[in-house]
mmCIF file of C-alpha atoms in Angstrom:
data_model
loop_
_atom_site.group_PDB
_atom_site.id
_atom_site.type_symbol
_atom_site.label_atom_id
_atom_site.label_comp_id
_atom_site.label_asym_id
_atom_site.label_seq_id
_atom_site.Cartn_x
_atom_site.Cartn_y
_atom_site.Cartn_z
ATOM 1 C CA MET A 1 -33.620 130.563 -105.733
ATOM 2 C CA ALA A 2 -35.136 130.735 -102.246
ATOM 3 C CA ASP A 3 -32.845 133.693 -101.477
ATOM 4 C CA ARG A 4 -33.986 135.511 -104.627
ATOM 5 C CA LEU A 5 -37.644 135.063 -103.647
ATOM 6 C CA ALA A 6 -37.271 135.816 -99.914
ATOM 7 C CA GLY A 7 -39.780 138.461 -98.881
ATOM 8 C CA ILE A 8 -41.398 138.757 -102.305
ATOM 9 C CA GLY A 9 -44.720 140.540 -102.065
ATOM 10 C CA PRO A 10 -47.892 139.830 -104.030
ATOM 11 C CA GLY A 11 -47.608 141.256 -107.529
ATOM 12 C CA GLU A 12 -43.871 141.967 -107.207
ATOM 13 C CA GLU A 13 -41.733 140.711 -110.097
ATOM 14 C CA ARG A 14 -38.214 139.406 -109.510
ATOM 15 C CA GLU A 15 -35.509 138.018 -111.755
ATOM 16 C CA ILE A 16 -34.927 134.380 -110.767
ATOM 17 C CA GLY A 17 -32.379 133.565 -113.464
ATOM 18 C CA ALA A 18 -30.778 135.177 -116.470
ATOM 19 C CA GLY A 19 -33.701 136.711 -118.354
ATOM 20 C CA VAL A 20 -36.312 134.759 -116.373
ATOM 21 C CA PHE A 21 -38.731 136.739 -114.210
ATOM 22 C CA MET A 22 -41.344 135.589 -111.688
ATOM 23 C CA VAL A 23 -44.410 137.229 -110.146
ATOM 24 C CA MET A 24 -45.923 135.590 -107.057
ATOM 25 C CA HIS A 25 -49.642 136.323 -106.972
ATOM 26 C CA ARG A 26 -50.696 134.278 -103.918
ATOM 27 C CA VAL A 27 -49.040 131.944 -101.389
ATOM 28 C CA GLN A 28 -50.923 129.123 -99.646
ATOM 29 C CA ALA A 29 -54.205 130.402 -101.079
ATOM 30 C CA THR A 30 -57.482 128.675 -100.337
ATOM 31 C CA GLU A 31 -60.843 128.686 -102.071
ATOM 32 C CA PRO A 32 -62.693 125.816 -100.352
ATOM 33 C CA LEU A 33 -65.124 123.720 -102.346
ATOM 34 C CA GLY A 34 -66.611 122.280 -99.137
ATOM 35 C CA ASP A 35 -65.144 118.777 -99.334
ATOM 36 C CA GLY A 36 -61.497 119.487 -98.454
ATOM 37 C CA TRP A 37 -60.624 120.498 -102.028
ATOM 38 C CA HIS A 38 -59.967 124.011 -103.345
ATOM 39 C CA LEU A 39 -60.732 125.785 -106.596
ATOM 40 C CA ALA A 40 -57.362 127.134 -107.772
ATOM 41 C CA ARG A 41 -57.892 129.946 -110.274
ATOM 42 C CA SER A 42 -54.807 131.282 -111.990
ATOM 43 C CA THR A 43 -54.632 135.059 -111.508
ATOM 44 C CA GLU A 44 -53.364 135.787 -115.050
ATOM 45 C CA GLY A 45 -53.440 132.401 -116.822
ATOM 46 C CA ALA A 46 -57.159 132.113 -117.626
ATOM 47 C CA PHE A 47 -57.648 128.612 -116.198
ATOM 48 C CA SER A 48 -58.666 126.825 -113.018
ATOM 49 C CA VAL A 49 -58.234 123.374 -111.487
ATOM 50 C CA GLU A 50 -59.381 121.608 -108.338
ATOM 51 C CA LEU A 51 -56.658 120.850 -105.754
ATOM 52 C CA PRO A 52 -56.799 118.901 -102.460
ATOM 53 C CA LEU A 53 -54.582 121.419 -100.615
ATOM 54 C CA PRO A 54 -53.807 125.147 -100.361
ATOM 55 C CA PHE A 55 -51.899 126.415 -103.379
ATOM 56 C CA ASN A 56 -49.453 128.977 -104.704
ATOM 57 C CA ASP A 57 -50.317 131.034 -107.778
ATOM 58 C CA PHE A 58 -47.500 132.564 -109.833
ATOM 59 C CA ARG A 59 -46.282 133.485 -113.310
ATOM 60 C CA THR A 60 -42.869 133.311 -114.955
ATOM 61 C CA ARG A 61 -41.832 135.029 -118.162
ATOM 62 C CA ALA A 62 -38.826 134.741 -120.447
ATOM 63 C CA GLY A 63 -37.908 135.021 -124.101
ATOM 64 C CA ALA A 64 -38.438 131.907 -126.239
ATOM 65 C CA THR A 65 -35.693 130.738 -128.616
ATOM 66 C CA ASP A 66 -37.129 133.046 -131.295
ATOM 67 C CA ASP A 67 -37.275 136.015 -128.850
ATOM 68 C CA VAL A 68 -41.078 135.962 -128.482
ATOM 69 C CA GLU A 69 -42.156 136.423 -124.845
ATOM 70 C CA LEU A 70 -43.254 133.152 -123.230
ATOM 71 C CA ARG A 71 -45.299 133.144 -120.036
ATOM 72 C CA THR A 72 -45.975 130.170 -117.797
ATOM 73 C CA HIS A 73 -48.869 130.497 -115.339
ATOM 74 C CA THR A 74 -48.855 127.986 -112.466
ATOM 75 C CA VAL A 75 -51.063 126.986 -109.549
ATOM 76 C CA GLY A 76 -50.018 124.164 -107.256
ATOM 77 C CA GLY A 77 -48.917 122.961 -103.869
ATOM 78 C CA LYS A 78 -47.071 120.231 -101.954
ATOM 79 C CA THR A 79 -47.811 118.199 -98.860
ATOM 80 C CA PRO A 80 -45.164 118.018 -96.087
ATOM 81 C CA GLY A 81 -44.278 114.555 -97.509
ATOM 82 C CA ARG A 82 -43.688 116.185 -100.924
ATOM 83 C CA LEU A 83 -46.729 114.963 -102.842
ATOM 84 C CA ALA A 84 -46.972 117.703 -105.475
ATOM 85 C CA PHE A 85 -49.931 118.879 -107.544
ATOM 86 C CA SER A 86 -49.299 121.503 -110.230
ATOM 87 C CA ALA A 87 -51.076 122.938 -113.235
ATOM 88 C CA SER A 88 -49.027 125.105 -115.592
ATOM 89 C CA CYS A 89 -50.207 126.741 -118.807
ATOM 90 C CA MET A 90 -47.669 128.156 -121.255
ATOM 91 C CA ALA A 91 -48.545 130.885 -123.752
ATOM 92 C CA ARG A 92 -46.530 132.901 -126.251
ATOM 93 C CA ARG A 93 -47.215 136.569 -126.879
ATOM 94 C CA ASP A 94 -47.779 135.825 -130.594
ATOM 95 C CA GLY A 95 -50.510 133.294 -129.728
ATOM 96 C CA LYS A 96 -48.709 130.352 -131.374
ATOM 97 C CA LEU A 97 -47.938 127.049 -129.668
ATOM 98 C CA GLY A 98 -44.320 127.209 -130.818
ATOM 99 C CA PRO A 99 -41.941 129.057 -133.131
ATOM 100 C CA GLU A 100 -43.096 126.846 -136.001
ATOM 101 C CA GLY A 101 -46.767 127.648 -135.301
ATOM 102 C CA ARG A 102 -47.747 124.008 -134.730
ATOM 103 C CA ALA A 103 -51.382 122.949 -134.502
ATOM 104 C CA PRO A 104 -52.833 121.766 -131.171
ATOM 105 C CA GLY A 105 -52.243 118.082 -130.414
ATOM 106 C CA ARG A 106 -54.612 115.652 -128.788
ATOM 107 C CA ASP A 107 -55.221 115.526 -125.038
ATOM 108 C CA ARG A 108 -52.599 113.176 -123.548
ATOM 109 C CA LEU A 109 -52.412 111.315 -120.227
ATOM 110 C CA GLU A 110 -49.057 109.777 -119.249
ATOM 111 C CA VAL A 111 -47.771 107.728 -116.326
ATOM 112 C CA LYS A 112 -44.114 108.297 -115.497
ATOM 113 C CA GLY A 113 -41.609 106.282 -113.458
ATOM 114 C CA THR A 114 -41.338 102.681 -112.289
ATOM 115 C CA PRO A 115 -43.193 102.196 -110.043
ATOM 116 C CA PRO A 116 -45.337 105.085 -111.188
ATOM 117 C CA ALA A 117 -44.218 108.246 -109.416
ATOM 118 C CA ALA A 118 -46.173 110.751 -111.502
ATOM 119 C CA HIS A 119 -49.244 111.174 -113.659
ATOM 120 C CA GLN A 120 -49.341 113.963 -116.230
ATOM 121 C CA ARG A 121 -52.062 115.310 -118.484
ATOM 122 C CA THR A 122 -51.156 117.592 -121.397
ATOM 123 C CA VAL A 123 -53.841 119.730 -123.017
ATOM 124 C CA ASP A 124 -53.294 121.962 -126.047
ATOM 125 C CA PHE A 125 -55.630 124.869 -126.639
ATOM 126 C CA GLU A 126 -55.247 126.892 -129.833
ATOM 127 C CA ASP A 127 -53.074 129.485 -128.028
ATOM 128 C CA MET A 128 -51.568 127.723 -124.990
ATOM 129 C CA THR A 129 -50.464 124.333 -123.698
ATOM 130 C CA CYS A 130 -51.284 123.147 -120.179
ATOM 131 C CA PHE A 131 -49.541 120.493 -118.092
ATOM 132 C CA LEU A 132 -51.259 118.999 -115.036
ATOM 133 C CA ILE A 133 -48.953 116.872 -112.891
ATOM 134 C CA VAL A 134 -49.401 114.913 -109.675
ATOM 135 C CA GLU A 135 -46.053 113.590 -108.484
ATOM 136 C CA ALA A 136 -44.727 111.691 -105.465
ATOM 137 C CA GLN A 137 -41.427 113.511 -104.802
ATOM 138 C CA GLY A 138 -40.801 112.290 -101.258
ATOM 139 C CA SER A 139 -42.331 110.088 -98.585
ATOM 140 C CA ASP A 140 -46.008 110.565 -99.518
ATOM 141 C CA PRO A 141 -47.295 108.068 -102.102
ATOM 142 C CA LEU A 142 -49.428 108.999 -105.086
ATOM 143 C CA PRO A 143 -53.035 109.639 -104.062
ATOM 144 C CA PRO A 144 -55.837 107.198 -104.881
ATOM 145 C CA GLU A 145 -56.913 107.035 -108.521
ATOM 146 C CA ALA A 146 -60.155 108.915 -107.858
ATOM 147 C CA ASP A 147 -58.223 111.900 -106.458
ATOM 148 C CA ARG A 148 -55.650 111.832 -109.290
ATOM 149 C CA LEU A 149 -58.402 111.772 -111.898
ATOM 150 C CA ARG A 150 -60.412 114.493 -110.166
ATOM 151 C CA PHE A 151 -57.408 116.806 -110.361
ATOM 152 C CA LEU A 152 -56.313 115.802 -113.877
ATOM 153 C CA ARG A 153 -59.841 116.185 -115.293
ATOM 154 C CA SER A 154 -60.670 119.454 -113.518
ATOM 155 C CA LEU A 155 -58.919 121.850 -115.929
ATOM 156 C CA GLU A 156 -61.279 124.637 -117.068
ATOM 157 C CA ARG A 157 -60.408 127.440 -119.469
ATOM 158 C CA THR A 158 -61.719 130.773 -118.165
ATOM 159 C CA GLY A 159 -60.715 133.244 -120.894
ATOM 160 C CA LYS A 160 -57.460 134.559 -122.407
ATOM 161 C CA PRO A 161 -54.154 134.901 -120.513
ATOM 162 C CA VAL A 162 -53.155 138.381 -119.334
ATOM 163 C CA TRP A 163 -50.330 140.122 -121.207
#
C-alpha cells in the first residue's frame, strides 16, 4: 500500500485496493491546544478529537455489501514506538447505520488484549458510527489512564459528513 500512496498530494484520490479509494487531506498536521495536545478536526467527517501528537487526516470510500457508498473518515497518528491513536467515523450515503437500517446502540468502552493492549470507544450517532482506539502496537506502552480517557472522551460532532 505504501507504493500506491507514494507522493500522494492533499486532496488527491487513489485506489488502494479493488474498489477502495483513499483521499489524504493532511499529513502530520498540528493544531496545538497549548498543553502538548492537538485538536484533530476531520476535513470531511464532521467530528473532532484531541490527540497528544501530530496527526494524519484522510477518507476512504467503497461500496457496502448492498452497493451503497460507505465512507470512513479518520484522524490519527503513531509514536515512533508504535503507540497509535485513531478516530474513525463511518457513514453510508443513505444515512443508515447498516443495510438493515439498525438503530443507534449505546456508547461502548472496551479493553482488548491480555495484558490490555488497546482501549476502544464506540459511539453511534443516528447517521454514523465512530470508533476511537488507543493501541500499543510496538515498544511503547499504553499511555496513563488520564491520557487515554482524555482522548476517548474528546469526540465532538461538528455537523454532517461531506458527500
